[in-house]
Tab-separated table of C-alpha atoms in Angstrom:
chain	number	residue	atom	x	y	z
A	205	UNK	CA	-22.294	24.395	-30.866
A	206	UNK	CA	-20.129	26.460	-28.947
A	207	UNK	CA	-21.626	24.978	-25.427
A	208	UNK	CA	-20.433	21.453	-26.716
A	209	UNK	CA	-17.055	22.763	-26.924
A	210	UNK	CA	-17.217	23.980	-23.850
A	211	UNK	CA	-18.893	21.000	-21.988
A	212	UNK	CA	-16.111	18.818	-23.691
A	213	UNK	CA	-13.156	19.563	-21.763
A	214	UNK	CA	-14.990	19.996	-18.592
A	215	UNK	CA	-16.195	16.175	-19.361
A	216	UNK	CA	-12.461	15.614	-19.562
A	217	UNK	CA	-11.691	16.872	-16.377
A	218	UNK	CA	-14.419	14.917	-14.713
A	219	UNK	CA	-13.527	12.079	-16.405
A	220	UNK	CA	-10.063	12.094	-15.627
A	221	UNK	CA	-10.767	13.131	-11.503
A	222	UNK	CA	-13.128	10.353	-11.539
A	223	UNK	CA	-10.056	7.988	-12.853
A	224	UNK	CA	-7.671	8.900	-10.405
A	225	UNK	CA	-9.618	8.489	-7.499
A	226	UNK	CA	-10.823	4.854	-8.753
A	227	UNK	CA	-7.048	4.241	-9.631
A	228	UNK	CA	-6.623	5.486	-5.541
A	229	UNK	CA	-9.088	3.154	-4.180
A	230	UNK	CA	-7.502	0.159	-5.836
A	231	UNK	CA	-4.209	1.133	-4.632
A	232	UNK	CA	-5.663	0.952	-1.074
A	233	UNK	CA	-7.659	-2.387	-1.697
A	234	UNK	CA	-4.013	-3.397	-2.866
A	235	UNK	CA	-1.978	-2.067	0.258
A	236	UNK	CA	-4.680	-2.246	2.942
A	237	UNK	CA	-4.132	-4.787	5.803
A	238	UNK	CA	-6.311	-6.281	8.113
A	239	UNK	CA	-5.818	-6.413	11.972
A	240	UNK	CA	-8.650	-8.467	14.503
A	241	UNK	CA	-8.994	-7.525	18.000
A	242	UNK	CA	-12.056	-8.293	20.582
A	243	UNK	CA	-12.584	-6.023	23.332
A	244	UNK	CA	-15.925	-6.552	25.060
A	245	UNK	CA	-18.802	-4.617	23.002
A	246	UNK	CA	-18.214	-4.333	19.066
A	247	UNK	CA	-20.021	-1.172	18.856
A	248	UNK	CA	-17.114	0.769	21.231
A	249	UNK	CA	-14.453	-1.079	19.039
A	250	UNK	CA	-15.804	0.177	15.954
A	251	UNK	CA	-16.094	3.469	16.726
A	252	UNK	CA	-12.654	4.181	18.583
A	253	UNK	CA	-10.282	2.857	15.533
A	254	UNK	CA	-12.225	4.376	13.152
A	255	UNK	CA	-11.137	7.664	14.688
A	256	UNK	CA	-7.995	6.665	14.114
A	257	UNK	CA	-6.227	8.161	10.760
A	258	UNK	CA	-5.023	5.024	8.318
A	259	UNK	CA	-7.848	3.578	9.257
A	260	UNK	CA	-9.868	2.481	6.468
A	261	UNK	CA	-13.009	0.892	8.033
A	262	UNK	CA	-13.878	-1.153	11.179
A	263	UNK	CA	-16.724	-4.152	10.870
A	264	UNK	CA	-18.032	-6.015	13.825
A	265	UNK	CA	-18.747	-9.135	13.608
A	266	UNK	CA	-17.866	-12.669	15.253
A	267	UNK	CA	-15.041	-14.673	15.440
A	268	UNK	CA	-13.235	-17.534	17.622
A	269	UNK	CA	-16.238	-20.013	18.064
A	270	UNK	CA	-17.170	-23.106	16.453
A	271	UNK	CA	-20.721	-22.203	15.231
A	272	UNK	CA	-20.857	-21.102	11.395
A	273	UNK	CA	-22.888	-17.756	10.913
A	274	UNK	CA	-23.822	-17.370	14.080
A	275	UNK	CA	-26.540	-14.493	14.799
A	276	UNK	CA	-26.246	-11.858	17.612
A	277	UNK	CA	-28.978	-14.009	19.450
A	278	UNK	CA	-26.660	-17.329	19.347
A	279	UNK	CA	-23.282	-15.886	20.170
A	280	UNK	CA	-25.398	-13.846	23.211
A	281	UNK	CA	-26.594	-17.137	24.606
A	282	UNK	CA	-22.736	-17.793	25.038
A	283	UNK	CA	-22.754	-20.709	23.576
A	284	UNK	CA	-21.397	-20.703	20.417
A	285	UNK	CA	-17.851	-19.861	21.858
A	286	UNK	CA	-17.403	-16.678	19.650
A	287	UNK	CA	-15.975	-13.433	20.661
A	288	UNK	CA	-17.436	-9.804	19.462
A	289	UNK	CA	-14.825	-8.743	17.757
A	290	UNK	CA	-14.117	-5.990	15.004
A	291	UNK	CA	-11.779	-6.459	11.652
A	292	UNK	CA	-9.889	-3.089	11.441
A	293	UNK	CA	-8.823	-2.989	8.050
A	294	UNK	CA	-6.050	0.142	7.678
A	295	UNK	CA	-3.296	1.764	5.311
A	296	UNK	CA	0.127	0.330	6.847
A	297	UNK	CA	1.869	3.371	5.324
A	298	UNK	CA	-0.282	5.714	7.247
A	299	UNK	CA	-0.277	3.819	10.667
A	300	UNK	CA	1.320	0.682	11.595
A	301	UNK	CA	-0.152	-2.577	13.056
A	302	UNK	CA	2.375	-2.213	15.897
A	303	UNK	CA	0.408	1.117	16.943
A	304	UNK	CA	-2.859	-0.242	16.476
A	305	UNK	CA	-1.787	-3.033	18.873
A	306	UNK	CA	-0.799	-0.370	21.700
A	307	UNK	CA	-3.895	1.734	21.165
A	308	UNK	CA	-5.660	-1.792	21.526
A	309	UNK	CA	-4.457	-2.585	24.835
A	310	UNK	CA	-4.624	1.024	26.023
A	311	UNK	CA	-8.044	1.111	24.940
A	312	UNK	CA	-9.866	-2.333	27.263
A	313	UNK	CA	-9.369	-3.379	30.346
A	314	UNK	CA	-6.422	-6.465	29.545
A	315	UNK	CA	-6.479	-7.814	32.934
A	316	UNK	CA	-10.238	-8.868	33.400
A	317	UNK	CA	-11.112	-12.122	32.194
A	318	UNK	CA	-14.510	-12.170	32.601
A	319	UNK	CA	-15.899	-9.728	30.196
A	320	UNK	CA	-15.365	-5.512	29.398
A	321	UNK	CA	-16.794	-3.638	31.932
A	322	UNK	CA	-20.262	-3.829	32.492
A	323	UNK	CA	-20.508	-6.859	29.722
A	324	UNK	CA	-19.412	-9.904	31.274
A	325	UNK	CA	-19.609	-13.666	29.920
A	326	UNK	CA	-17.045	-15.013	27.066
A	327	UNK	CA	-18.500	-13.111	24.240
A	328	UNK	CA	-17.250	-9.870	26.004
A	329	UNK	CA	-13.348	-10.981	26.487
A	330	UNK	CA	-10.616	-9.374	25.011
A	331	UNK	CA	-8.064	-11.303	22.193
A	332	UNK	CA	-6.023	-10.567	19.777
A	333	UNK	CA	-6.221	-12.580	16.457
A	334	UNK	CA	-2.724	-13.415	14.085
A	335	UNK	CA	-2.535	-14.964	10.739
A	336	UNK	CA	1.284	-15.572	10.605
A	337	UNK	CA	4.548	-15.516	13.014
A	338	UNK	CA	4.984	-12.050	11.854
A	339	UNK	CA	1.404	-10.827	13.172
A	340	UNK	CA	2.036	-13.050	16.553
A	341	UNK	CA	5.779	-11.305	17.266
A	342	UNK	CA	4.144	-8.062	16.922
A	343	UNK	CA	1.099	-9.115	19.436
A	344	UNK	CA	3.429	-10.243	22.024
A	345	UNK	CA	5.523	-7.601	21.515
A	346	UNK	CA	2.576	-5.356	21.958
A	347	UNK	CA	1.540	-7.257	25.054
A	348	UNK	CA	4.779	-7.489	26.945
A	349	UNK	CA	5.198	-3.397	26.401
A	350	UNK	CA	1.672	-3.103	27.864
A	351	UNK	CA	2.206	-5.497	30.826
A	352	UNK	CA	5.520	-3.462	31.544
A	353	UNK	CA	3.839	-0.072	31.206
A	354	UNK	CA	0.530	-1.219	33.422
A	355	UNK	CA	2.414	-3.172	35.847
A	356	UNK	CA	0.059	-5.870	36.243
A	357	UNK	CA	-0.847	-9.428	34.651
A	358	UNK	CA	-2.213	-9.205	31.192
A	359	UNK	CA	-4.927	-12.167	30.339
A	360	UNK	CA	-6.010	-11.024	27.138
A	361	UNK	CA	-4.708	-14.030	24.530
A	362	UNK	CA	-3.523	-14.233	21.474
A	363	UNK	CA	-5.020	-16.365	19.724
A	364	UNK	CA	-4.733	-17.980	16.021
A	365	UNK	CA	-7.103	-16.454	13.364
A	366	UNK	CA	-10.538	-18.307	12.896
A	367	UNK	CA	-13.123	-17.354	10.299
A	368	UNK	CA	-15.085	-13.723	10.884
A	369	UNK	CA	-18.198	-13.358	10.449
A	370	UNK	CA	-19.817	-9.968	10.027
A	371	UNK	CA	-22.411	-9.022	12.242
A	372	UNK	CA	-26.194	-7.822	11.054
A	373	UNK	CA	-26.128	-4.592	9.586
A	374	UNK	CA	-27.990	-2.886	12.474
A	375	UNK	CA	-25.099	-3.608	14.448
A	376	UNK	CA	-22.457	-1.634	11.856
A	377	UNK	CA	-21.593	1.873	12.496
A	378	UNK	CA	-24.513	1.604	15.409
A	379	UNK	CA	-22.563	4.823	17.117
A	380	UNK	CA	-23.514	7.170	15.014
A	381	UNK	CA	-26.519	6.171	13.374
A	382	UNK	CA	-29.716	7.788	13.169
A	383	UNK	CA	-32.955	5.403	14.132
A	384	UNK	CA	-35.307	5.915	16.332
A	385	UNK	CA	-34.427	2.916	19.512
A	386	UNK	CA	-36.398	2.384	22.412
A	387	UNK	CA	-34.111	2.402	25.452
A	388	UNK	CA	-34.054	2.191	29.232
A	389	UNK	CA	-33.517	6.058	28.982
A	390	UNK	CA	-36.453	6.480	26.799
A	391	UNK	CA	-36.767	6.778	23.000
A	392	UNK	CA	-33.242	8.451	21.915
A	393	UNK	CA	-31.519	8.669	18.458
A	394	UNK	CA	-29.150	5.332	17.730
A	395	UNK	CA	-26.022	7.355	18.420
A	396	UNK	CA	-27.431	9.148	22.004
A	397	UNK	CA	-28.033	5.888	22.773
A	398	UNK	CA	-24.805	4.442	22.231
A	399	UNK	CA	-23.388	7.589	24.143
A	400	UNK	CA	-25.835	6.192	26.998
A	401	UNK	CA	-24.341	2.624	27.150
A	402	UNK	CA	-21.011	3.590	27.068
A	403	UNK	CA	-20.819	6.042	30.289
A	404	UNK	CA	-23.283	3.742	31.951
A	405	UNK	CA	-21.371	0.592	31.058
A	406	UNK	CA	-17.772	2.902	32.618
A	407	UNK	CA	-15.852	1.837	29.868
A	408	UNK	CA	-13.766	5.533	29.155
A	409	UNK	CA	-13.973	5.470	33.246
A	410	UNK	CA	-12.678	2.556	34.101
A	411	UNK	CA	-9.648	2.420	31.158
A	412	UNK	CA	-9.024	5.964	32.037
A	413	UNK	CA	-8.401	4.842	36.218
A	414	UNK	CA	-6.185	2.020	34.783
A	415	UNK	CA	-4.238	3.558	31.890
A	416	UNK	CA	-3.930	7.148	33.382
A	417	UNK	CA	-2.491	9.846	30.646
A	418	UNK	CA	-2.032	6.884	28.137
A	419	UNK	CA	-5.683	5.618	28.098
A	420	UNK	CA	-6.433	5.652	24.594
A	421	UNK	CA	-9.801	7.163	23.367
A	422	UNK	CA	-11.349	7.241	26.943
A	423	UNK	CA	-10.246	11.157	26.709
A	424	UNK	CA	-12.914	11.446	23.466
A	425	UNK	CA	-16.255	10.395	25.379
């Protein structure tokens, strides 16, 4: 008897834990926005915002064309007119869309129209994607303060918002994953080879020789 009284307010306590951090998580589903950028390969995307703090959760996926559900294959082929792009969904109390934006810029090449670095084609450009006039002010905003800081002509547009599409789930979180891949490096762990294609593709290199001290995340690979 006397371990039931005893288990009872420890049920309590888990109980009431358990309540407060469901009652969290729908306070962030409440407050949590949503900001879509495309900057050549998904999986880099991904895994530099969610580095960031406020940052809920990244998902790449495809955006932009004019093909519904489009697979990695189609949008590849470029011709479905899609971008890779990522959804960055974030707490606007812990960081703001406006610094998401400049991290964005800082964090691609915004004056090649071609591609990102080693990925070229129209699946690899950079956008930005707005909902409202409120999203677009910021974006320009963003932009001009980039353009100033870099000196040079920035192509990357900003474009309205079109429908997302989440990628295959191979493709989520591929940075630090765990799977066994065949590469042109040999067999290597998911995440080794993502390490791979980025230095080979010069991504950190290349923003790093264009964005000096203010290159953002190029400093963490």
């Amino acid at each position: 008897m006397q371990i039931f009284k005893t288990l009872k307010p420890i049920a309590l306590t888990v109980f009431m834990l358990l309540a407060l951090v469901l009652r969290g998580q729908q306070a962030e589903a409440q407050t949590a926005e949503t900001l879509t950028v495309a900057g050549g390969c998904f999986w880099c995307v991904e895994s530099d915002f969610e580095s960031v703090p406020g940052v809920i959760d990244a998902v790449s996926g495809y955006t932009g064309g004019h093909t519904k559900n489009p697979t990695y294959g189609e949008v590849g082929k470029s011709n479905t007119g899609h971008f890779e792009a990522v959804e960055i969904r974030f707490d606007p109390s812990r960081v703001s869309r406006a610094d998401l934006l400049d991290l964005f810029f800082r964090s691609v090449d915004p004056t090649d129209a071609g591609g990102q670095f080693c990925d070229r084609g129209e699946t690899y450009r950079t956008a930005v994607f707005v909902s409202n006039t409120d999203e677009r002010a910021l974006a320009e905003n963003a932009l001009a303060q980039a353009e100033a800081a870099l000196g040079q002509k920035i192509v990357t547009p900003i474009l309205d918002a079109a429908t997302f599409y989440r990628a295959e789930e191979y493709h989520q979180d591929y940075y630090k994953g765990s799977k066994l891949i065949f590469t042109r490096f040999g067999p290597k762990r998911q995440a080794a080879a993502y390490k791979r294609y980025r230095q080979a593709c010069g991504r950190d290199a290349r923003v790093a020789q264009l964005w000096g001290d203010a290159a953002a995340f190029a400093k963490d690979h």
